[in-house]
Short mmCIF file of C-alpha atoms in Angstrom, two decimals:
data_model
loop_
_atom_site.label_atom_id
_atom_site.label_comp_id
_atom_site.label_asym_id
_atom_site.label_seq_id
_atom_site.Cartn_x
_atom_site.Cartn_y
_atom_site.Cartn_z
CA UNK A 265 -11.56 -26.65 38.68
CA UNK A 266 -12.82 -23.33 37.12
CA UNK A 267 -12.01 -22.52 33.77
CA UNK A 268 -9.31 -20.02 33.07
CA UNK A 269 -11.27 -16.94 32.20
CA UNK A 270 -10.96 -15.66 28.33
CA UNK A 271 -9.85 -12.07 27.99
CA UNK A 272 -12.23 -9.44 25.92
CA UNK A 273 -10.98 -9.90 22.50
CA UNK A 274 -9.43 -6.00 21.82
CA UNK A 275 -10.87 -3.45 19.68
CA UNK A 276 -8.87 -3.18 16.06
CA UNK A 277 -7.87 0.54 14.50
CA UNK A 278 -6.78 -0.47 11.03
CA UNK A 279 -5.49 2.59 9.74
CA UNK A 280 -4.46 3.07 5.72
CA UNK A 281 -2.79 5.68 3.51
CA UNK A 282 -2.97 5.60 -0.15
CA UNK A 283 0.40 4.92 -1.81
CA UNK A 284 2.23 6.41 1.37
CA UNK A 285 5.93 4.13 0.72
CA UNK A 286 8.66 2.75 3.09
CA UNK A 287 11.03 5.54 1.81
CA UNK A 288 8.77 8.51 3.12
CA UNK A 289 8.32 7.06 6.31
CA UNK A 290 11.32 7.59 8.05
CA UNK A 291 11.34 4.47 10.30
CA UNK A 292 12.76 2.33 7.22
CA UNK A 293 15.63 4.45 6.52
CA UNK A 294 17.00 5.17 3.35
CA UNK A 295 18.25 8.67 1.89
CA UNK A 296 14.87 10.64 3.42
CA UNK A 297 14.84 9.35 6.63
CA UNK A 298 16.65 12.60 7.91
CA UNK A 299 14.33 14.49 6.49
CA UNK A 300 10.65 12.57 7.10
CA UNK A 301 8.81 14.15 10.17
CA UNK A 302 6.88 11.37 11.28
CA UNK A 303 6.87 10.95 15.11
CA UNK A 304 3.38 9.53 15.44
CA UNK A 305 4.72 6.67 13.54
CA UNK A 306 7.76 6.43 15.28
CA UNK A 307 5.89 6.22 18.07
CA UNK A 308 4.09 3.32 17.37
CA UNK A 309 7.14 1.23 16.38
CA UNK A 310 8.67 1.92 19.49
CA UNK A 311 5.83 1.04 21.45
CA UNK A 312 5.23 -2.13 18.62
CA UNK A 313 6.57 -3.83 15.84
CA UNK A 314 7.82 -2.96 12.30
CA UNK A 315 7.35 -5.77 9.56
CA UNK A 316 10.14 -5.54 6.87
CA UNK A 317 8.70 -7.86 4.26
CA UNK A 318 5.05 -7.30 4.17
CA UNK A 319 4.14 -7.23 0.62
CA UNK A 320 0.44 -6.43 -1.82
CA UNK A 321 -0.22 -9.78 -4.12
CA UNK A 322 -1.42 -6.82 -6.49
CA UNK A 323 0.29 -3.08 -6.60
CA UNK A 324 -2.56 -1.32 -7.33
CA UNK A 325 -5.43 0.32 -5.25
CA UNK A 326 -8.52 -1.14 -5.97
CA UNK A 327 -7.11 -4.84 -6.05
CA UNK A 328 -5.33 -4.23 -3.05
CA UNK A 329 -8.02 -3.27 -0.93
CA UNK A 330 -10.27 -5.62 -2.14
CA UNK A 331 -7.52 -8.15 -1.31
CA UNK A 332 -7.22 -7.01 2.29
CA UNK A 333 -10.39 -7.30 2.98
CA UNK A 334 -11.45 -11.10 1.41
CA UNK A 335 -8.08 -12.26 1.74
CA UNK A 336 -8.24 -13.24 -1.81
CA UNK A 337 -6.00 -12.72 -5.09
CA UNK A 338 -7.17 -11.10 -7.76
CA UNK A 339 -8.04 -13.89 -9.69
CA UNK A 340 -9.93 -14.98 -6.72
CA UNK A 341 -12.56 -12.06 -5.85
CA UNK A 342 -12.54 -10.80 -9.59
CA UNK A 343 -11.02 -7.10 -8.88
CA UNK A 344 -7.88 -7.19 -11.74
CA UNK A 345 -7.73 -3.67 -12.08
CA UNK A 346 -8.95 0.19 -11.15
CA UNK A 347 -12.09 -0.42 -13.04
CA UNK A 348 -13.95 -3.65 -11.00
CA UNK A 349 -16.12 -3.29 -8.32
CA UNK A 350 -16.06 -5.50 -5.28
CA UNK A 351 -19.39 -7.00 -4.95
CA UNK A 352 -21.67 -6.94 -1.54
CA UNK A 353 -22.42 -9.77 -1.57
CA UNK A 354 -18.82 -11.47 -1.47
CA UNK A 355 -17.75 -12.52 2.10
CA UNK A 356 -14.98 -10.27 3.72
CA UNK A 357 -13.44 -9.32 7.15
CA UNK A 358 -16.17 -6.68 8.27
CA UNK A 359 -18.79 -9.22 8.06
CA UNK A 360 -17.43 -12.04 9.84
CA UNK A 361 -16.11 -10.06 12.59
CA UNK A 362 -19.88 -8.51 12.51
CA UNK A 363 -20.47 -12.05 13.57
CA UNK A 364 -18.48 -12.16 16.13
CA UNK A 365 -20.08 -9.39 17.93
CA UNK A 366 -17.63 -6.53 16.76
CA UNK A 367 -18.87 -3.38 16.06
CA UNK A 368 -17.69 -2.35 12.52
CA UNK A 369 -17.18 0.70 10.68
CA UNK A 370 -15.18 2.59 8.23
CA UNK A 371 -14.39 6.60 6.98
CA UNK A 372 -12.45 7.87 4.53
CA UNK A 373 -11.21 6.20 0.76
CA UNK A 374 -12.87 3.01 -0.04
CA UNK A 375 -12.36 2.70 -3.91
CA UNK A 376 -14.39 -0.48 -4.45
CA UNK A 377 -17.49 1.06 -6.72
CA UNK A 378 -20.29 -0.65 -4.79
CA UNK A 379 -21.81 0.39 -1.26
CA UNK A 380 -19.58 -1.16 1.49
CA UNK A 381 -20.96 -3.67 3.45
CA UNK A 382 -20.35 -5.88 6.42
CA UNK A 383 -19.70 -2.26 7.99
CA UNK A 384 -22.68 -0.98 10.64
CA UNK A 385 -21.83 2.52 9.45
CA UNK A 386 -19.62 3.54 6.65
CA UNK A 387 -18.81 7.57 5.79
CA UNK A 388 -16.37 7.09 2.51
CA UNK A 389 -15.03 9.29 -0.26
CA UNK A 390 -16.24 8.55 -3.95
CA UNK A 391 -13.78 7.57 -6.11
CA UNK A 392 -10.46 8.59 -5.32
CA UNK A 393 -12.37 11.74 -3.40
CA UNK A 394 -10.28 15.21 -3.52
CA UNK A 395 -7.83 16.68 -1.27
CA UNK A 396 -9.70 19.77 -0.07
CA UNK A 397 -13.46 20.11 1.48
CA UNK A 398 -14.17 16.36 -0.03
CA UNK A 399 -17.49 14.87 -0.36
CA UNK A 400 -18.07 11.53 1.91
CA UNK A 401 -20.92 9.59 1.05
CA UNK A 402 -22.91 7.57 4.35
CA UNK A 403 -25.71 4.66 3.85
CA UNK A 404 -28.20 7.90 4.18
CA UNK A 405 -26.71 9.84 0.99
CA UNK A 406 -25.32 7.51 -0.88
CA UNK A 407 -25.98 9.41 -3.90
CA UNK A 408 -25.09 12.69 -3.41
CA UNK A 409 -22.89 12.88 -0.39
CA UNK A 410 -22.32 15.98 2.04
CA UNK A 411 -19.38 18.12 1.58
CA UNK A 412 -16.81 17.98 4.84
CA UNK A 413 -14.79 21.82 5.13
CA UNK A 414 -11.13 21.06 5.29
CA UNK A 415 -8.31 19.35 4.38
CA UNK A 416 -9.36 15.31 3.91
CA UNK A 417 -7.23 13.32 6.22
CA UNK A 418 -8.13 15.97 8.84
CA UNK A 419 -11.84 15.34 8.05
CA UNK A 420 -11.23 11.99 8.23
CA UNK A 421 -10.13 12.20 11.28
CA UNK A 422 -12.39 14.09 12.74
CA UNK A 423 -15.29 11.55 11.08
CA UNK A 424 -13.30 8.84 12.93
CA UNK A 425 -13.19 10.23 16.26
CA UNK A 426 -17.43 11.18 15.99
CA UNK A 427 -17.78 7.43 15.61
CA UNK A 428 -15.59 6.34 18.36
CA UNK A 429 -17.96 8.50 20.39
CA UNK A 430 -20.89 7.85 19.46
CA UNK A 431 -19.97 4.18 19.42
CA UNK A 432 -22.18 1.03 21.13
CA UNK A 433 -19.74 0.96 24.18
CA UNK A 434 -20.74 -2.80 25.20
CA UNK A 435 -18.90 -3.77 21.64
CA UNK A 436 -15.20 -4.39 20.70
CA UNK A 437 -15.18 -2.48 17.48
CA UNK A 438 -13.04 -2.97 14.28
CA UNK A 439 -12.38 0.92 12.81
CA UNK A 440 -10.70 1.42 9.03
CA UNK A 441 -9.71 4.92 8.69
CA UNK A 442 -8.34 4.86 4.92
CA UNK A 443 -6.72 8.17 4.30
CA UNK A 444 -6.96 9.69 0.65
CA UNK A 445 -3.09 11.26 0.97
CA UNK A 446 -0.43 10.15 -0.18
CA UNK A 447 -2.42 9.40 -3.67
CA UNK A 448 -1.28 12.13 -6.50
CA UNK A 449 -1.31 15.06 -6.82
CA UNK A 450 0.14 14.98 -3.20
CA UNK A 451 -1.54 17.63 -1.56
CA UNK A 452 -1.33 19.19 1.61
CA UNK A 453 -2.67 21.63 4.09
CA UNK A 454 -1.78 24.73 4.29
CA UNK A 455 0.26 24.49 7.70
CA UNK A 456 2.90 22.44 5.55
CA UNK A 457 3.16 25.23 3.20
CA UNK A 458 6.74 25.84 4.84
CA UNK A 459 7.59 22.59 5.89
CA UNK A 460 11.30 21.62 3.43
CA UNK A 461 11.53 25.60 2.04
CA UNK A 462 15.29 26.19 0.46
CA UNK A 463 15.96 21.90 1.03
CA UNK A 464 17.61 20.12 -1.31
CA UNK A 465 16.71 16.36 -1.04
CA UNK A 466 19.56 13.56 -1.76
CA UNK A 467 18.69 11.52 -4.68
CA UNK A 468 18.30 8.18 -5.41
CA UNK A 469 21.75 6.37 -6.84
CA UNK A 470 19.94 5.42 -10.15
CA UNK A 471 17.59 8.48 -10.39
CA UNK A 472 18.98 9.42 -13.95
CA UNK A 473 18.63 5.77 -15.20
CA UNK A 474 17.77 6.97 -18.92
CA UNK A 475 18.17 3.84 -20.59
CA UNK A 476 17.53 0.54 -20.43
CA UNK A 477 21.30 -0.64 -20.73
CA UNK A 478 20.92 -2.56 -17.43
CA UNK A 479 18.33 -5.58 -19.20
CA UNK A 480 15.17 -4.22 -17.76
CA UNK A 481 12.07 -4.50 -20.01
CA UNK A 482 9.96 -1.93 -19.46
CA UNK A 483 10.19 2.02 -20.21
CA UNK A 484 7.66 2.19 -16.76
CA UNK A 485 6.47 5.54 -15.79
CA UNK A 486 9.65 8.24 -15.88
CA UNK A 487 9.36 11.09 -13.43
CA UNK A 488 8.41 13.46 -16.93
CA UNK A 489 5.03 12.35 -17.14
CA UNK A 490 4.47 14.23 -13.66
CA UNK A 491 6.53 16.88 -15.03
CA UNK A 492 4.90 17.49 -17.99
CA UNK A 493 1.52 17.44 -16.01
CA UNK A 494 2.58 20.20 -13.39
CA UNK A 495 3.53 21.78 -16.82
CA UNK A 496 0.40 21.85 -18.57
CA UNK A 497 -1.65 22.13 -15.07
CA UNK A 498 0.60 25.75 -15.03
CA UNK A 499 -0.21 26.74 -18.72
CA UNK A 500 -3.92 26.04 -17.98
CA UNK A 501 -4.57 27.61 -14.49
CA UNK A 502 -5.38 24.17 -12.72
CA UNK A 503 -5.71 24.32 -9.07
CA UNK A 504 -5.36 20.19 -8.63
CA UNK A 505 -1.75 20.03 -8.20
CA UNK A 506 -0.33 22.03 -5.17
CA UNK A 507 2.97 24.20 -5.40
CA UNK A 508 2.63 25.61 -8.64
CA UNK A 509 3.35 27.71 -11.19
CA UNK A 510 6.16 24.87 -12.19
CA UNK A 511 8.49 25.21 -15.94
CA UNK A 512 10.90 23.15 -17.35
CA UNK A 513 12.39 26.26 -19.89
CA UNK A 514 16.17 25.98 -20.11
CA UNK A 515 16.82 22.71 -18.21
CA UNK A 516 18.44 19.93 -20.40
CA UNK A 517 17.43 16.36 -19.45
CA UNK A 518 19.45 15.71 -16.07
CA UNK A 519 18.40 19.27 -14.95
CA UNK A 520 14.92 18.70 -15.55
CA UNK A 521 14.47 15.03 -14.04
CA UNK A 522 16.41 16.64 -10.79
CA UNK A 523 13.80 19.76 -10.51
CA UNK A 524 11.11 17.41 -10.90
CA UNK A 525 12.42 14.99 -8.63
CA UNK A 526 12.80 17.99 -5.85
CA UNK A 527 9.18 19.28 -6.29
CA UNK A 528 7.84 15.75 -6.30
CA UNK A 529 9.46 14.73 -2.66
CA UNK A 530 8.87 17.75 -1.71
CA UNK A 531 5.17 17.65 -2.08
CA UNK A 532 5.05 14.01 -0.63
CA UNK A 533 6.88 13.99 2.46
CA UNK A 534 4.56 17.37 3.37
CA UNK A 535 1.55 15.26 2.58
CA UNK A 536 2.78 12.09 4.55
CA UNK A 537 3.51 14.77 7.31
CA UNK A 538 -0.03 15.71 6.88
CA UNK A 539 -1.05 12.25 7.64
CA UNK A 540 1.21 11.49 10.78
CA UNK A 541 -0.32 14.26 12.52
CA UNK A 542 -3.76 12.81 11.68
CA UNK A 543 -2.51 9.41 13.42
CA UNK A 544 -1.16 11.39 16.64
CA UNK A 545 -4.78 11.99 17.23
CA UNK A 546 -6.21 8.88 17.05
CA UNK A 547 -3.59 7.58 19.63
CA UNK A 548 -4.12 10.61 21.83
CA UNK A 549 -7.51 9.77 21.44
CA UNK A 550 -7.08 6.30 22.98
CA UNK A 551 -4.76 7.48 25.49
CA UNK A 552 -7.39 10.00 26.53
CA UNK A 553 -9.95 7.33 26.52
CA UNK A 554 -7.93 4.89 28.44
CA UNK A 555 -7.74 2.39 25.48
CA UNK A 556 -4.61 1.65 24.37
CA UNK A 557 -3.93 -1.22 26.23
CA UNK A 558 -7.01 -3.21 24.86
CA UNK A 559 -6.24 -1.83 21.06
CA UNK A 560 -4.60 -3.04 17.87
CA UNK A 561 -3.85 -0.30 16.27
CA UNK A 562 -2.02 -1.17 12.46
CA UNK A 563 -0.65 1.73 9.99
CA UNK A 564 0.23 0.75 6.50
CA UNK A 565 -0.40 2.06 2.86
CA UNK A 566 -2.20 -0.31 0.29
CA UNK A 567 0.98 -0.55 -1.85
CA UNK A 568 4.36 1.29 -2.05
CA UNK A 569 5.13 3.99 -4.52
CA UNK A 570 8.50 4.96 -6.58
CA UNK A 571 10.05 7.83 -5.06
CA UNK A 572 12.68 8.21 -8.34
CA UNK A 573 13.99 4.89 -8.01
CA UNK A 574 15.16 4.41 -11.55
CA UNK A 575 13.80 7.75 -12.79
CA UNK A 576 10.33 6.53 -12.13
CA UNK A 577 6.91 7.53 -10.12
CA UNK A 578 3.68 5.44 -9.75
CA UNK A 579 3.66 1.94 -8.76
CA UNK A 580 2.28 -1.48 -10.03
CA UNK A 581 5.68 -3.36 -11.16
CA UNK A 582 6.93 -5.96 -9.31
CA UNK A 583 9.90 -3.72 -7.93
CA UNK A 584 10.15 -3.61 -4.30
CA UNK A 585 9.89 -0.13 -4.37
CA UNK A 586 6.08 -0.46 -5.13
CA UNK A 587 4.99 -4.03 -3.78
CA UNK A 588 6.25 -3.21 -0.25
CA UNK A 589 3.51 -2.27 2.13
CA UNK A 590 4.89 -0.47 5.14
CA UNK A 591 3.49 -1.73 8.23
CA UNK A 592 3.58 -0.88 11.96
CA UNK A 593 1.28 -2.67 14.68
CA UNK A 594 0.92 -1.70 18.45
CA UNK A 595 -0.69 -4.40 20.74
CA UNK A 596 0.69 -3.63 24.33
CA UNK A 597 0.86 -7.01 26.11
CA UNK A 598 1.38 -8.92 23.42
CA UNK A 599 3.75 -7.48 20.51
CA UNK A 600 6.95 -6.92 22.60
CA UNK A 601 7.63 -3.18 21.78
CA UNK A 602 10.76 -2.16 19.89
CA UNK A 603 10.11 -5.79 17.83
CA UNK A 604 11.31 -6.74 14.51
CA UNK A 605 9.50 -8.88 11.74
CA UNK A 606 11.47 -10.24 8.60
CA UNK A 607 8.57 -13.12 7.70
CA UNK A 608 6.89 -12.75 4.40
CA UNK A 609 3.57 -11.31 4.88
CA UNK A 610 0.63 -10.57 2.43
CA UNK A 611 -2.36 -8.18 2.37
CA UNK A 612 -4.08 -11.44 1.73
CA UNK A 613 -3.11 -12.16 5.44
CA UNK A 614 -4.64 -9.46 7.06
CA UNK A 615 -8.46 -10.52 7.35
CA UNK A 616 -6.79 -13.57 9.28
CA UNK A 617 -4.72 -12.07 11.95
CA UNK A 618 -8.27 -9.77 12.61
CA UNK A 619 -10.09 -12.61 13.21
CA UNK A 620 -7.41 -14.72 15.18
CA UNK A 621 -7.59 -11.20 17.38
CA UNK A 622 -11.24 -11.77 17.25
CA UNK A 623 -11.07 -15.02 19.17
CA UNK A 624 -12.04 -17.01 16.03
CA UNK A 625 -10.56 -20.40 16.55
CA UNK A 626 -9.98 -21.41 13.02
CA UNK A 627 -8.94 -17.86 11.90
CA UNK A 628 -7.63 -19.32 7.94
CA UNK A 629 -9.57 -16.86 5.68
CA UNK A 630 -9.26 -16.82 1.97
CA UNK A 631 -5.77 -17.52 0.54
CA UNK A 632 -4.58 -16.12 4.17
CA UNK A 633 -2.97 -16.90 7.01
CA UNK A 634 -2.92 -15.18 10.64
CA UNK A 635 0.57 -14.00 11.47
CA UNK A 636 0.06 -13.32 14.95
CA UNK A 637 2.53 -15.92 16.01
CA UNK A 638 4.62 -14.32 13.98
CA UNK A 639 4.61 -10.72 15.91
CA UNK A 640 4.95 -12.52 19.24
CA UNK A 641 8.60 -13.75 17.80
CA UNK A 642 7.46 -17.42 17.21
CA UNK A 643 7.16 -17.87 13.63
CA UNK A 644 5.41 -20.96 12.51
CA UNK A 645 8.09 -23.64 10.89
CA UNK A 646 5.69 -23.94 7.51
CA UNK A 647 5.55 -20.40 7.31
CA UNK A 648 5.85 -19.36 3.24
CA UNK A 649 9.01 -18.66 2.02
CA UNK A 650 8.52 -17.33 -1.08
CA UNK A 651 5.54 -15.32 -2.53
CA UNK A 652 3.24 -14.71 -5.73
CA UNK A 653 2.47 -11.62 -7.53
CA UNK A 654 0.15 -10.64 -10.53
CA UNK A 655 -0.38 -7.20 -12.07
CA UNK A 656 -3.44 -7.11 -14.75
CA UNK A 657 -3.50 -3.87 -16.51
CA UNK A 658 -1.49 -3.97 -19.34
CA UNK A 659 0.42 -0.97 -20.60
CA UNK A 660 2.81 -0.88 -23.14
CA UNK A 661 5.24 0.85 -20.57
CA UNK A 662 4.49 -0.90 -17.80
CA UNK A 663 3.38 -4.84 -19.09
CA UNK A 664 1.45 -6.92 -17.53
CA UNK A 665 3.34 -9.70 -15.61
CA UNK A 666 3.65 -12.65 -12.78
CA UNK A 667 6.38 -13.45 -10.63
CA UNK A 668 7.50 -14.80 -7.57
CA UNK A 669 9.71 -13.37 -4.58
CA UNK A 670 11.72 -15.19 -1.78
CA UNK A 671 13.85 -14.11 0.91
CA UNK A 672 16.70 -13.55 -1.66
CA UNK A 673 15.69 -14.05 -5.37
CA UNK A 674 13.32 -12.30 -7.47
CA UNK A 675 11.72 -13.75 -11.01
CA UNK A 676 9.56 -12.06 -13.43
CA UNK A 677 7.76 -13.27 -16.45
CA UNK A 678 6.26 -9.88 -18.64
CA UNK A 679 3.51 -11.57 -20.89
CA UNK A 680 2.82 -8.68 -22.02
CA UNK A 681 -1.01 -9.35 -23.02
CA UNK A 682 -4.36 -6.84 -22.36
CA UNK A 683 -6.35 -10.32 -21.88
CA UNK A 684 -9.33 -8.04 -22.48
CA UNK A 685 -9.01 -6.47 -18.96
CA UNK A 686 -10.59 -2.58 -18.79
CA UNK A 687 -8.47 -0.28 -18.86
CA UNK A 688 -5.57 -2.21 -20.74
CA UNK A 689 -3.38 -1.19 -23.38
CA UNK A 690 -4.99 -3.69 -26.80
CA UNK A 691 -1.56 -3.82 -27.99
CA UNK A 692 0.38 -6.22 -26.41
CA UNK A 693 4.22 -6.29 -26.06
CA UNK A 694 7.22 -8.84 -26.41
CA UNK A 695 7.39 -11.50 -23.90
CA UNK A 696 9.99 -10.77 -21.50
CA UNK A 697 11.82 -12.32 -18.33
CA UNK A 698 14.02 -10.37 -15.55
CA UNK A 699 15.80 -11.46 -12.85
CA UNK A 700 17.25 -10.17 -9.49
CA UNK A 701 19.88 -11.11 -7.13
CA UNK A 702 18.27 -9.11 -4.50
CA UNK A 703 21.16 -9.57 -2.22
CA UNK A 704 23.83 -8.51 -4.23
CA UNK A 705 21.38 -6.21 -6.10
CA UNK A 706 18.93 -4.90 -3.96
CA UNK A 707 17.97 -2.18 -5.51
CA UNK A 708 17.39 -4.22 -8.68
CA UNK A 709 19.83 -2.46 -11.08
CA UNK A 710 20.68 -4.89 -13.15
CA UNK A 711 18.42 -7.84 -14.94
CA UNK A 712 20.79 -11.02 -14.53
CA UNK A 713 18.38 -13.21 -16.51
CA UNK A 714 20.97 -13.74 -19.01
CA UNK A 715 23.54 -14.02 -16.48
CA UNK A 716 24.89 -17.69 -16.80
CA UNK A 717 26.14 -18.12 -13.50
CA UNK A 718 22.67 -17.95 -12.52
CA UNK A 719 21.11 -20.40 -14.68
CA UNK A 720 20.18 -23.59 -12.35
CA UNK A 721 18.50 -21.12 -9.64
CA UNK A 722 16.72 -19.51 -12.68
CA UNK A 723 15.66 -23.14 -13.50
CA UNK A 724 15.05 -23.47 -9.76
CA UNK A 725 12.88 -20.52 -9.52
CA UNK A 726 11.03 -20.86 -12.94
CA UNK A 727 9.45 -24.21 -11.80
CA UNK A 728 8.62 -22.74 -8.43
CA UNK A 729 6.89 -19.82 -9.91
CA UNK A 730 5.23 -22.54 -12.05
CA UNK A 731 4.05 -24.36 -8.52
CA UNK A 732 3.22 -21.22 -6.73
CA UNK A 733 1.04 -20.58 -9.36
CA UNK A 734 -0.69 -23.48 -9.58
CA UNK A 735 -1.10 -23.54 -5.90
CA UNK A 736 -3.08 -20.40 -5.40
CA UNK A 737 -5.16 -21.51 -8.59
CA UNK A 738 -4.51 -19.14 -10.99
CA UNK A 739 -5.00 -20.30 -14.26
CA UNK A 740 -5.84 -17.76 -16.47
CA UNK A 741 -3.67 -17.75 -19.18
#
């Protein structure tokens, strides 16, 4: 009896934004989803499947990336903040699929310090990069880089689509196009210079959350910050951010929070805009090519982003607001289109399904776990149920903490300590514990820590934060 014949294990397009959240996305809904023009991505949840709970085990760029790719927690591949670079010589996705006989490659943000590797050709920004004509750096000028004309998710692009076509065609290949936008100061091309002119965007319920009446423990970082900075980029003739001159004169505090709220969604959802249209052409590409069938293609942003929620903007605190990675995936054949996923997922998961797509038999890497099952509607019954989260870089408004997450509780312990980490505030702040109901709270307005009718699932949850913990082997105090 002949053996059943194996298919070709499909290419992988692993597209990424930079901070681009569920809210600005359209496909989530929420109070912007009238106003988000994002068809591209429509387009692949209709033809794929949304995830609802996929969630970063670190809110913050460089630790999230470096995350996705080992399938590691902090803790575990030593990137705790912006400032650590993510050695060569640790084992991550691009590698092992090199061993499988994928041909790898990436363009655009990469944020990890050292030269990539695992990749057969890499083209990525340095450092965060810049909106307009950025500099990518290859393996051939590492050092100095070439200048690309143009806005940079359009360069991007185009730097994308030259490697598709140049290519070794007798390869599956494994892409990451990492897109600078939606990373502050929200730039965009000049086409979108129009786009929301005379709109007035609805507002988040607890945008003019002043105080911290409601038991949170944090200040975090309020929507005046940006304010301030469009205010002092106006004063001294600064080009970075985009829509300016911008003044405050006259406006008491509700007034000003609301104009800076406006400008700030504003300036996002054109960016985001900027990058939909950028993903329209890598699937018209494929169609063209006549390889969507045999394609993965994945969207998502390496953390979520506050878009107001509680007066704030930024990221980083265990809100869902920020630790919610949107993600779409399109597999035609396999993902029933029009699908629906409410399992927890991690970015520590993502090396895993890649490989299980690889045809790696034993796909486990890191911490993670393939959720392909999962997409075909059969979710494993030991699938997690509950999930861990660390953020490193202590600021005095925005603490350094732990907690854990399940499908309906949240739990929070601030420690509040720099535990020498670069970049951290050295003065540490009062230990501090909130809690959420997140069904009867979901938009976590009110700590119930203190709440007594709550206090045996707080017990409940304090000693499974305690086991998570210990079970993904962080021990650092």
């Amino acid at each position: 009896m002949a053996c059943k014949e194996q298919p070709a294990p499909p290419n992988i397009l692993f597209i990424m934004s930079d901070d681009h959240t569920s809210q600005a996305w359209g496909v989530y809904g929420g109070i912007l989803s009238e106003y988000v023009q994002s068809p591209h991505i429509a387009r692949l949840v209709r033809e794929g499947a949304l995830l609802k709970n996929v969630f970063c085990t670190n809110a913050i760029c460089t630790p999230s990336r470096a995350s996705i790719l080992t399938g590691l927690y902090s803790h575990q591949h030593g990137v705790y903040t912006l400032s650590e670079a993510l050695s060569p010589d640790r084992h991550n996705v691009a590698k092992a699929l090199q061993r499988q006989g994928y041909a790898t490659a990436i363009v655009g943000k990469w944020h990890l310090k050292e030269s990539p590797a695992g990749f057969d050709y890499f083209n990525v920004l340095p450092g965060q990069g810049r909106y307009h004509d950025p500099v990518l750096r290859n393996e051939d000028n590492w050092d100095e880089g070439q200048v690309y004309p143009g806005f940079s998710a359009d360069v991007i692009t185009d730097e994308t689509i030259a490697w598709l076509e140049r290519r070794p065609q007798d390869r599956p290949f494994m892409l990451m196009t990492h897109f600078k936008a939606t990373h502050e100061p929200f730039d965009y091309p000049a086409r979108k210079d129009s786009m929301y002119r005379d709109v007035v965007f609805p507002e988040p319920h607890n945008l003019l959350d002043f105080s911290q009446d409601n038991g949170r423990t944090f200040s975090g970082q309020n929507l005046e910050r940006l304010g301030q900075r469009w205010v002092s980029a106006t004063a001294s003739g600064s080009t970075l951010y985009p829509g300016l001159p911008f003044s405050l004169d006259g406006l008491d505090s509700v007034q000003a929070r609301q104009a800076i709220y406006q400008k700030f969604v504003g300036d996002f959802l054109r960016c985001g805009s900027a990058i939909d249209d950028n993903i329209g052409r890598l699937l018209a590409w494929l169609d063209e090519q006549g390889l969507t069938e045999q394609t993965v293609v994945i969207y998502t942003s390496d953390q979520g982003y506050f878009l107001g929620e509680h007066g704030f903007f930024d990221k980083r605190m265990f809100y869902e607001e920020a630790i919610r990675m949107p993600f779409v995936i399109r597999y035609p054949g396999e993902i029933p289109a029009g699908s629906r996923v409410d399992d927890i997922i991690l970015n520590t998961d993502f090396a895993s399904l890649f490989l299980d797509y690889a045809g790696v038999a034993e796909p486990s890497f890191g911490a993670g776990r393939s959720f392909r099952a999962n997409l075909r509607g059969h979710t494993p019954d030991d699938w997690r149920t509950s999930m861990y989260y660390r953020y490193w870089l202590h600021q005095t408004n925005r603490p350094a903490h732990y907690g854990i997450r399940t499908d309906r509780y949240k739990l929070t312990y601030f420690y509040g300590e720099h535990l020498g980490m670069p970049g951290a505030h050295r003065v540490n702040t009062t230990p501090a514990w909130e809690f959420y109901d997140l069904e009867k709270d979901p938009h976590e307005d009110r700590n119930a820590y203190q709440d007594s009718s709550y206090r045996e699932v707080i017990e409940q949850m304090t000693q499974q934060l305690a086991a998570l913990r210990a079970s993904v082997g962080d021990t650092v105090r």
